[in-house]
Amino acid sequence: MKINKYFLILILFFLSQFTFVYGANKAELVDEISKNLRCLICQGQSIYDSNSDFAESMKILILRKISEGKNKKEIYEFLKSKYGDWIVYEPTFNKHTYFLWLLPLILFIFGGILILKKTLKVK
Amino acid sequence: MISNYIGFYALSFGLIISVLIIIKSIFFLKKNNEDKSKNFFSLLSSQFTLIIISFFSLIYSFVNSDFSNNTVFNHSHTTKPLFYKISGTWGNHEGSLLLWLLVLTFFILIFFLKSRNLKLSYRVFTIFFQQIIIFGFILFIIFTSNPFGILYPIPEQGLGLNPILQDPLLAIHPPILYIGYVGTSIIFSSSLAALVTRSMNQVWAKHIKKWIFASWIFLTLGIMLGSIWAYYELGWGGFWFWDPVENVSLMPWFCLTALIHTISVLEKRNMLQSWTFMLSIMTFSLSMSGTFLVRSGILNSIHTFANDPSRGLFILVFLFVLILLSIFIFFTYYENIKIRKIQFLFISKETSILLNNWFLMYFLSVVLIGTVYPIFLEAFTNEKISVGEPFYQKLITPFMVPFLILMALAPNIKWIKNKIEKLNIKILTLFIINLFLSFYIVKLTNTKYLFATLLITSAFFLFLISLRDVLNTNSLMSQRISHFAFSIFILSILFNSIFTKEFNSNMSVGDEMKFFNGTIKFLKINIYEENNYQNIKGTFKFKNSRNNNIYFEPEIRIYNQPNISTSEADIKTNLFTDNILNFNLINDKEYFSVRYQYKPLMFWVWISTFFIAFGGALTFIRKK
Amino acid sequence: MIKKKFNLILIIFIFSFIFLGLFLGLKKESYYVPKNFNTKKVINLKSKEFFSRKEIKLYDILKNDNLTIINIWASWCLPCREEHKYILALSKESNINLVGLNYKDKFSNAKKFIKKYGDPYDIILADTDGTNSIELGAYGVPETFVIENKKKKILKKYIGPLNKISFNEIKKIIKDENK
């Protein structure tokens, strides 16, 4: 495992190439939230990526809400009440989306059972 | 003008030949006389020639800016450079379908020539199924998206090509992707034919494997080119947006990757026939549904295409005819598969490949469900939701950890063997070292992701093990290179997302802004008049903490035909990091919104994807 | 044999379902318009009076009559000119409170607009950064809200310029409310 040592050194060298910043400030929180919001003007783009008037205003509003002490969840809830679930990229877990979140996992378990059957059947 | 007629009639004759081949193959298969294969060759090659003529007459119309042609009028303009006139041929819906068709007819010809050592009845059956697809496609083109529609009176000028599509990458991205998609149609027809003619065996596996690899390589490269385009052209700093149109190309990729692994089980051990069959059908169906989802306008995507619901309906019906046909064939000829009672031992290559398929199918189901669920929800309940990146990340990332570990360990497991090797101390220590290292990295960067440590650990694990394998052995080089490249790919994406930094601000000329690792100064703007657009070029000086200066010159282009403005980011790529700067007009035009992004390891994302595909390409070289 | 038939029926059932879903999906509009959120209570937004630029709260305006109509407009918005005649006509209704919300506009341009086309509003609010409109639940200009003052509920929302049909609808709402 000689290679291992060299790689440790290489990786450490690698890491020294990057800049580190600690903590998230308000502006970063705005970025984070606006990345999960969908723009209504250029649909398919996030509020973060969009330069439309709507998106610009939205970013100002988010910043204000954060300054007022609202947290991420409250901001999402507020916007969902105004524009519907459509506006967030991460679908809420509710009666409309049980299948969305659970079906892939159900299929995964189902697949696992099939494979177990195949490998453990003949002994 | 004349090229319109030539193109259209060549296409129509192509349809007639398609009918002829279908009839001929039915007669042939009834009588089963073995010596008339030459006729098929002449029919197939003349069909191919006709489609070439049709395709080239469309190119001819584009090059000459013949605006009597509807497609040319809608998508071209005389001021456009020659290169984009040519690439504009397949940069639109009608032309891209003609390209699909061209590749379809070309591939069946190649297939016919390259399958001489197989049963003739199998070959004819494949041609039969493939011609059904071709027949459907020509009908689709003629009735819903005719590229040779004639305009009268002839307009003086065209409407122009969307400037965002005027990019050299986008000129080659569709052809490459289509070769991948169309390759799956051969896999589809061929597995149907193999089931009907009882030839789903090791010889067939060896033969179809080449097609699977070829499609997979092109699909991989096609997806890669698409994301490189999105990265450079959209200039948002991202390369994968989990947009429906992107997801659609990823779905057949998961299937093909599963198929690559499964087919070797069939080749070496002669088992998993029905699973291979189902995967082949699924791969092609997903490629087709991709076309359906993109072209019907059913999805809401950043990549806007001209849409028409009647097109969607045609593809939908056609797709389901093909799917029902294959279900019917599967249930009728199911007995043709000899079910051998073979043992699957728990620790064996066979089982590990099953596990690989298990994970890939899971990833596929996540992407598939995430993409189509909103359509179904709206259709049945009228509720609209969006499914984006957070959904995919939450469902896929946790499963990457066991997947990567499996990917590291599985290639060294032998066929049919049922012995757990002594728990390898070296591998275990390696894993633990990785764990500490990753923990250190995650701690250092103050990342909140819970899975980050484990994910980096398993990616490093795969990296080191597959590196050892690449260095140690010379057998199965292609697989080892692909796995090794995949580990680099995952690591680059991980580090990229962890270390990415962004800075947004509104600035006007002369402003200077300080931020996390340097200062940005807005030096000046210049406005140029270019051939078909107005160019606003800004100059920015970026000074980082190490006192290096980088000058950025991003642009805002305001095109005249059609009237669209785009923002061209200035991206400085080097081996370890990308620095991106773009700017945009704000309403009152005194300020610009400026975004600086620091994106590490982008170069490695591309290069590793290339090597994943390159590993696949090695299988062709090794054989000779 | 029975199992095989069962599988076949199951698979065909699943695919028919998928077909149906996609078929129905084809007929739906893929562009999203948020129109089903009109029963919510409006929040007490902080805004500025247009001429004096003094801070003012929405609930202070929702006092006078039974109904308030908020019309979002801007001088740079062409459809706003189109619908302006309907707004002028609405201003003749005596028992409503007509509020204009000037969206992301230059003060001088907006003043010119009112001078040229007439000022129908009882009060104009200035939404200089566009956040008031978002808090109302609008996403563009023009948009018109009909609000019931007591419960502070949005009765109706019109996206885009008013036309003859929507104008008559609003008149009917006013009539019903003032019975």
mmCIF file of N, CA, C and O in Angstrom, chain A residues 40-43 52-62 64-65 68 78-87, chain C residues 30-34 37 40-43 46 76 103-104 129-140 154 157:
data_model
loop_
_atom_site.group_PDB
_atom_site.id
_atom_site.type_symbol
_atom_site.label_atom_id
_atom_site.label_comp_id
_atom_site.label_asym_id
_atom_site.label_seq_id
_atom_site.Cartn_x
_atom_site.Cartn_y
_atom_site.Cartn_z
ATOM 1 N N LEU A 40 -41.557 32.209 -11.970
ATOM 2 C CA LEU A 40 -42.820 32.101 -12.706
ATOM 3 C C LEU A 40 -42.762 32.751 -14.081
ATOM 4 O O LEU A 40 -43.611 32.532 -14.911
ATOM 5 N N ILE A 41 -41.756 33.585 -14.278
ATOM 6 C CA ILE A 41 -41.652 34.265 -15.564
ATOM 7 C C ILE A 41 -40.912 33.392 -16.566
ATOM 8 O O ILE A 41 -41.451 33.040 -17.608
ATOM 9 N N CYS A 42 -39.652 33.039 -16.236
ATOM 10 C CA CYS A 42 -38.968 32.104 -17.126
ATOM 11 C C CYS A 42 -39.059 30.749 -16.459
ATOM 12 O O CYS A 42 -38.163 30.354 -15.734
ATOM 13 N N GLN A 43 -40.154 30.050 -16.690
ATOM 14 C CA GLN A 43 -40.407 28.797 -15.990
ATOM 15 C C GLN A 43 -39.386 27.760 -16.436
ATOM 16 O O GLN A 43 -39.090 27.621 -17.597
ATOM 17 N N SER A 52 -35.149 38.008 -14.300
ATOM 18 C CA SER A 52 -36.391 38.731 -14.570
ATOM 19 C C SER A 52 -36.709 39.657 -13.394
ATOM 20 O O SER A 52 -36.200 39.482 -12.289
ATOM 21 N N ASP A 53 -37.579 40.647 -13.645
ATOM 22 C CA ASP A 53 -37.990 41.577 -12.601
ATOM 23 C C ASP A 53 -38.559 40.840 -11.402
ATOM 24 O O ASP A 53 -38.269 41.173 -10.251
ATOM 25 N N PHE A 54 -39.384 39.851 -11.714
ATOM 26 C CA PHE A 54 -40.027 39.077 -10.669
ATOM 27 C C PHE A 54 -38.981 38.438 -9.749
ATOM 28 O O PHE A 54 -39.058 38.514 -8.521
ATOM 29 N N ALA A 55 -37.956 37.837 -10.383
ATOM 30 C CA ALA A 55 -36.933 37.146 -9.602
ATOM 31 C C ALA A 55 -36.134 38.125 -8.752
ATOM 32 O O ALA A 55 -35.812 37.850 -7.595
ATOM 33 N N GLU A 56 -35.818 39.291 -9.341
ATOM 34 C CA GLU A 56 -35.057 40.283 -8.590
ATOM 35 C C GLU A 56 -35.835 40.734 -7.343
ATOM 36 O O GLU A 56 -35.294 40.831 -6.247
ATOM 37 N N SER A 57 -37.145 41.013 -7.541
ATOM 38 C CA SER A 57 -37.966 41.432 -6.409
ATOM 39 C C SER A 57 -38.050 40.339 -5.364
ATOM 40 O O SER A 57 -38.017 40.600 -4.162
ATOM 41 N N MET A 58 -38.162 39.112 -5.850
ATOM 42 C CA MET A 58 -38.274 37.985 -4.942
ATOM 43 C C MET A 58 -37.050 37.896 -4.043
ATOM 44 O O MET A 58 -37.152 37.661 -2.838
ATOM 45 N N LYS A 59 -35.861 38.120 -4.633
ATOM 46 C CA LYS A 59 -34.636 38.049 -3.837
ATOM 47 C C LYS A 59 -34.630 39.138 -2.754
ATOM 48 O O LYS A 59 -34.228 38.883 -1.627
ATOM 49 N N ILE A 60 -35.111 40.319 -3.126
ATOM 50 C CA ILE A 60 -35.183 41.405 -2.136
ATOM 51 C C ILE A 60 -36.127 41.022 -1.001
ATOM 52 O O ILE A 60 -35.832 41.199 0.179
ATOM 53 N N LEU A 61 -37.268 40.457 -1.403
ATOM 54 C CA LEU A 61 -38.260 40.063 -0.413
ATOM 55 C C LEU A 61 -37.715 38.993 0.539
ATOM 56 O O LEU A 61 -37.904 39.071 1.755
ATOM 57 N N ILE A 62 -37.011 38.011 -0.024
ATOM 58 C CA ILE A 62 -36.452 36.945 0.813
ATOM 59 C C ILE A 62 -35.474 37.530 1.827
ATOM 60 O O ILE A 62 -35.513 37.206 3.014
ATOM 61 N N ARG A 64 -35.460 40.494 3.025
ATOM 62 C CA ARG A 64 -36.191 41.236 4.041
ATOM 63 C C ARG A 64 -36.800 40.291 5.070
ATOM 64 O O ARG A 64 -36.739 40.521 6.274
ATOM 65 N N LYS A 65 -37.368 39.208 4.554
ATOM 66 C CA LYS A 65 -37.990 38.230 5.464
ATOM 67 C C LYS A 65 -36.952 37.630 6.406
ATOM 68 O O LYS A 65 -37.233 37.376 7.576
ATOM 69 N N GLU A 68 -36.233 40.011 9.043
ATOM 70 C CA GLU A 68 -37.320 40.051 10.015
ATOM 71 C C GLU A 68 -37.277 38.862 10.969
ATOM 72 O O GLU A 68 -38.080 38.768 11.888
ATOM 73 N N PHE A 78 -44.864 30.685 3.287
ATOM 74 C CA PHE A 78 -45.489 31.933 2.860
ATOM 75 C C PHE A 78 -45.651 31.963 1.341
ATOM 76 O O PHE A 78 -46.728 32.247 0.813
ATOM 77 N N LEU A 79 -44.574 31.607 0.638
ATOM 78 C CA LEU A 79 -44.632 31.679 -0.828
ATOM 79 C C LEU A 79 -45.554 30.626 -1.405
ATOM 80 O O LEU A 79 -46.241 30.854 -2.395
ATOM 81 N N LYS A 80 -45.590 29.449 -0.739
ATOM 82 C CA LYS A 80 -46.484 28.399 -1.231
ATOM 83 C C LYS A 80 -47.936 28.832 -1.087
ATOM 84 O O LYS A 80 -48.774 28.508 -1.915
ATOM 85 N N SER A 81 -48.226 29.588 -0.003
ATOM 86 C CA SER A 81 -49.605 30.032 0.176
ATOM 87 C C SER A 81 -49.989 31.065 -0.875
ATOM 88 O O SER A 81 -51.154 31.243 -1.195
ATOM 89 N N LYS A 82 -48.998 31.755 -1.426
ATOM 90 C CA LYS A 82 -49.290 32.761 -2.446
ATOM 91 C C LYS A 82 -49.297 32.172 -3.855
ATOM 92 O O LYS A 82 -50.067 32.585 -4.707
ATOM 93 N N TYR A 83 -48.377 31.263 -4.130
ATOM 94 C CA TYR A 83 -48.194 30.808 -5.508
ATOM 95 C C TYR A 83 -48.416 29.304 -5.698
ATOM 96 O O TYR A 83 -48.286 28.797 -6.800
ATOM 97 N N GLY A 84 -48.695 28.587 -4.629
ATOM 98 C CA GLY A 84 -48.922 27.157 -4.774
ATOM 99 C C GLY A 84 -47.649 26.349 -4.617
ATOM 100 O O GLY A 84 -46.547 26.894 -4.641
ATOM 101 N N ASP A 85 -47.830 25.035 -4.471
ATOM 102 C CA ASP A 85 -46.684 24.142 -4.274
ATOM 103 C C ASP A 85 -45.710 24.178 -5.433
ATOM 104 O O ASP A 85 -44.554 23.799 -5.312
ATOM 105 N N TRP A 86 -46.212 24.606 -6.560
ATOM 106 C CA TRP A 86 -45.402 24.605 -7.783
ATOM 107 C C TRP A 86 -44.111 25.397 -7.612
ATOM 108 O O TRP A 86 -43.105 25.100 -8.227
ATOM 109 N N ILE A 87 -44.142 26.410 -6.768
ATOM 110 C CA ILE A 87 -43.007 27.338 -6.715
ATOM 111 C C ILE A 87 -41.749 26.726 -6.090
ATOM 112 O O ILE A 87 -40.639 27.182 -6.352
ATOM 113 N N SER C 30 -48.915 23.467 -20.230
ATOM 114 C CA SER C 30 -47.714 23.208 -19.433
ATOM 115 C C SER C 30 -47.182 24.479 -18.776
ATOM 116 O O SER C 30 -46.416 24.417 -17.845
ATOM 117 N N TYR C 31 -47.631 25.643 -19.240
ATOM 118 C CA TYR C 31 -47.190 26.887 -18.610
ATOM 119 C C TYR C 31 -47.995 27.099 -17.331
ATOM 120 O O TYR C 31 -49.211 26.988 -17.334
ATOM 121 N N TYR C 32 -47.315 27.405 -16.257
ATOM 122 C CA TYR C 32 -47.988 27.468 -14.964
ATOM 123 C C TYR C 32 -48.503 28.873 -14.660
ATOM 124 O O TYR C 32 -47.766 29.849 -14.761
ATOM 125 N N VAL C 33 -49.766 28.969 -14.309
ATOM 126 C CA VAL C 33 -50.349 30.245 -13.872
ATOM 127 C C VAL C 33 -50.991 30.021 -12.505
ATOM 128 O O VAL C 33 -51.859 29.173 -12.358
ATOM 129 N N PRO C 34 -50.540 30.750 -11.480
ATOM 130 C CA PRO C 34 -51.067 30.500 -10.138
ATOM 131 C C PRO C 34 -52.416 31.190 -9.953
ATOM 132 O O PRO C 34 -52.478 32.343 -9.579
ATOM 133 N N PHE C 37 -55.368 30.489 -5.867
ATOM 134 C CA PHE C 37 -55.040 30.895 -4.502
ATOM 135 C C PHE C 37 -55.702 32.214 -4.156
ATOM 136 O O PHE C 37 -55.093 33.153 -3.729
ATOM 137 N N LYS C 40 -57.236 33.297 0.093
ATOM 138 C CA LYS C 40 -56.395 33.610 1.240
ATOM 139 C C LYS C 40 -56.595 35.053 1.707
ATOM 140 O O LYS C 40 -56.952 35.935 0.937
ATOM 141 N N LYS C 41 -56.334 35.256 2.956
ATOM 142 C CA LYS C 41 -56.386 36.590 3.534
ATOM 143 C C LYS C 41 -55.140 37.367 3.081
ATOM 144 O O LYS C 41 -54.044 36.811 3.021
ATOM 145 N N VAL C 42 -55.311 38.636 2.749
ATOM 146 C CA VAL C 42 -54.133 39.424 2.352
ATOM 147 C C VAL C 42 -53.366 39.836 3.605
ATOM 148 O O VAL C 42 -53.951 40.018 4.666
ATOM 149 N N ILE C 43 -52.047 39.977 3.468
ATOM 150 C CA ILE C 43 -51.282 40.398 4.644
ATOM 151 C C ILE C 43 -51.204 41.928 4.668
ATOM 152 O O ILE C 43 -51.407 42.591 3.656
ATOM 153 N N LYS C 46 -46.557 46.671 4.059
ATOM 154 C CA LYS C 46 -46.053 48.019 4.239
ATOM 155 C C LYS C 46 -45.725 48.564 2.860
ATOM 156 O O LYS C 46 -44.983 47.949 2.104
ATOM 157 N N TRP C 76 -44.401 51.661 -18.005
ATOM 158 C CA TRP C 76 -43.698 50.992 -19.100
ATOM 159 C C TRP C 76 -44.439 49.760 -19.619
ATOM 160 O O TRP C 76 -43.980 49.081 -20.528
ATOM 161 N N TYR C 103 -45.953 49.580 -10.033
ATOM 162 C CA TYR C 103 -44.950 48.522 -9.935
ATOM 163 C C TYR C 103 -43.632 48.929 -10.594
ATOM 164 O O TYR C 103 -43.589 49.214 -11.789
ATOM 165 N N LYS C 104 -42.551 48.953 -9.813
ATOM 166 C CA LYS C 104 -41.188 49.171 -10.329
ATOM 167 C C LYS C 104 -41.130 50.244 -11.405
ATOM 168 O O LYS C 104 -40.784 49.980 -12.549
ATOM 169 N N ASP C 129 -39.636 48.320 -5.273
ATOM 170 C CA ASP C 129 -38.765 47.160 -5.504
ATOM 171 C C ASP C 129 -39.547 45.901 -5.888
ATOM 172 O O ASP C 129 -38.968 44.831 -6.026
ATOM 173 N N GLY C 130 -40.847 46.024 -6.060
ATOM 174 C CA GLY C 130 -41.628 44.884 -6.531
ATOM 175 C C GLY C 130 -42.037 43.897 -5.455
ATOM 176 O O GLY C 130 -42.697 42.904 -5.749
ATOM 177 N N THR C 131 -41.654 44.165 -4.202
ATOM 178 C CA THR C 131 -41.933 43.165 -3.169
ATOM 179 C C THR C 131 -43.397 43.173 -2.730
ATOM 180 O O THR C 131 -43.932 42.133 -2.368
ATOM 181 N N ASN C 132 -44.051 44.350 -2.783
ATOM 182 C CA ASN C 132 -45.469 44.404 -2.409
ATOM 183 C C ASN C 132 -46.298 43.479 -3.286
ATOM 184 O O ASN C 132 -47.174 42.759 -2.799
ATOM 185 N N SER C 133 -46.023 43.500 -4.586
ATOM 186 C CA SER C 133 -46.779 42.659 -5.513
ATOM 187 C C SER C 133 -46.605 41.193 -5.170
ATOM 188 O O SER C 133 -47.549 40.408 -5.255
ATOM 189 N N ILE C 134 -45.380 40.818 -4.799
ATOM 190 C CA ILE C 134 -45.142 39.416 -4.462
ATOM 191 C C ILE C 134 -45.899 39.044 -3.199
ATOM 192 O O ILE C 134 -46.509 37.977 -3.115
ATOM 193 N N GLU C 135 -45.922 39.963 -2.235
ATOM 194 C CA GLU C 135 -46.649 39.662 -1.008
ATOM 195 C C GLU C 135 -48.146 39.542 -1.258
ATOM 196 O O GLU C 135 -48.859 38.863 -0.534
ATOM 197 N N LEU C 136 -48.617 40.219 -2.278
ATOM 198 C CA LEU C 136 -50.020 40.069 -2.657
ATOM 199 C C LEU C 136 -50.252 38.742 -3.383
ATOM 200 O O LEU C 136 -51.349 38.203 -3.381
ATOM 201 N N GLY C 137 -49.208 38.232 -4.020
ATOM 202 C CA GLY C 137 -49.343 36.992 -4.784
ATOM 203 C C GLY C 137 -49.426 37.238 -6.279
ATOM 204 O O GLY C 137 -49.900 36.403 -7.022
ATOM 205 N N ALA C 138 -48.932 38.407 -6.716
ATOM 206 C CA ALA C 138 -48.934 38.692 -8.151
ATOM 207 C C ALA C 138 -47.572 38.333 -8.713
ATOM 208 O O ALA C 138 -46.610 38.202 -7.973
ATOM 209 N N TYR C 139 -47.478 38.165 -10.011
ATOM 210 C CA TYR C 139 -46.148 37.926 -10.562
ATOM 211 C C TYR C 139 -45.854 38.756 -11.800
ATOM 212 O O TYR C 139 -44.831 38.583 -12.440
ATOM 213 N N GLY C 140 -46.726 39.670 -12.149
ATOM 214 C CA GLY C 140 -46.420 40.509 -13.300
ATOM 215 C C GLY C 140 -47.350 41.696 -13.319
ATOM 216 O O GLY C 140 -48.122 41.899 -12.395
ATOM 217 N N ILE C 154 -59.202 37.918 -0.538
ATOM 218 C CA ILE C 154 -59.187 38.173 -1.979
ATOM 219 C C ILE C 154 -60.354 37.408 -2.601
ATOM 220 O O ILE C 154 -60.424 36.185 -2.516
ATOM 221 N N LYS C 157 -59.069 37.358 -8.608
ATOM 222 C CA LYS C 157 -57.781 37.870 -9.080
ATOM 223 C C LYS C 157 -57.751 37.763 -10.594
ATOM 224 O O LYS C 157 -58.134 36.734 -11.151
#
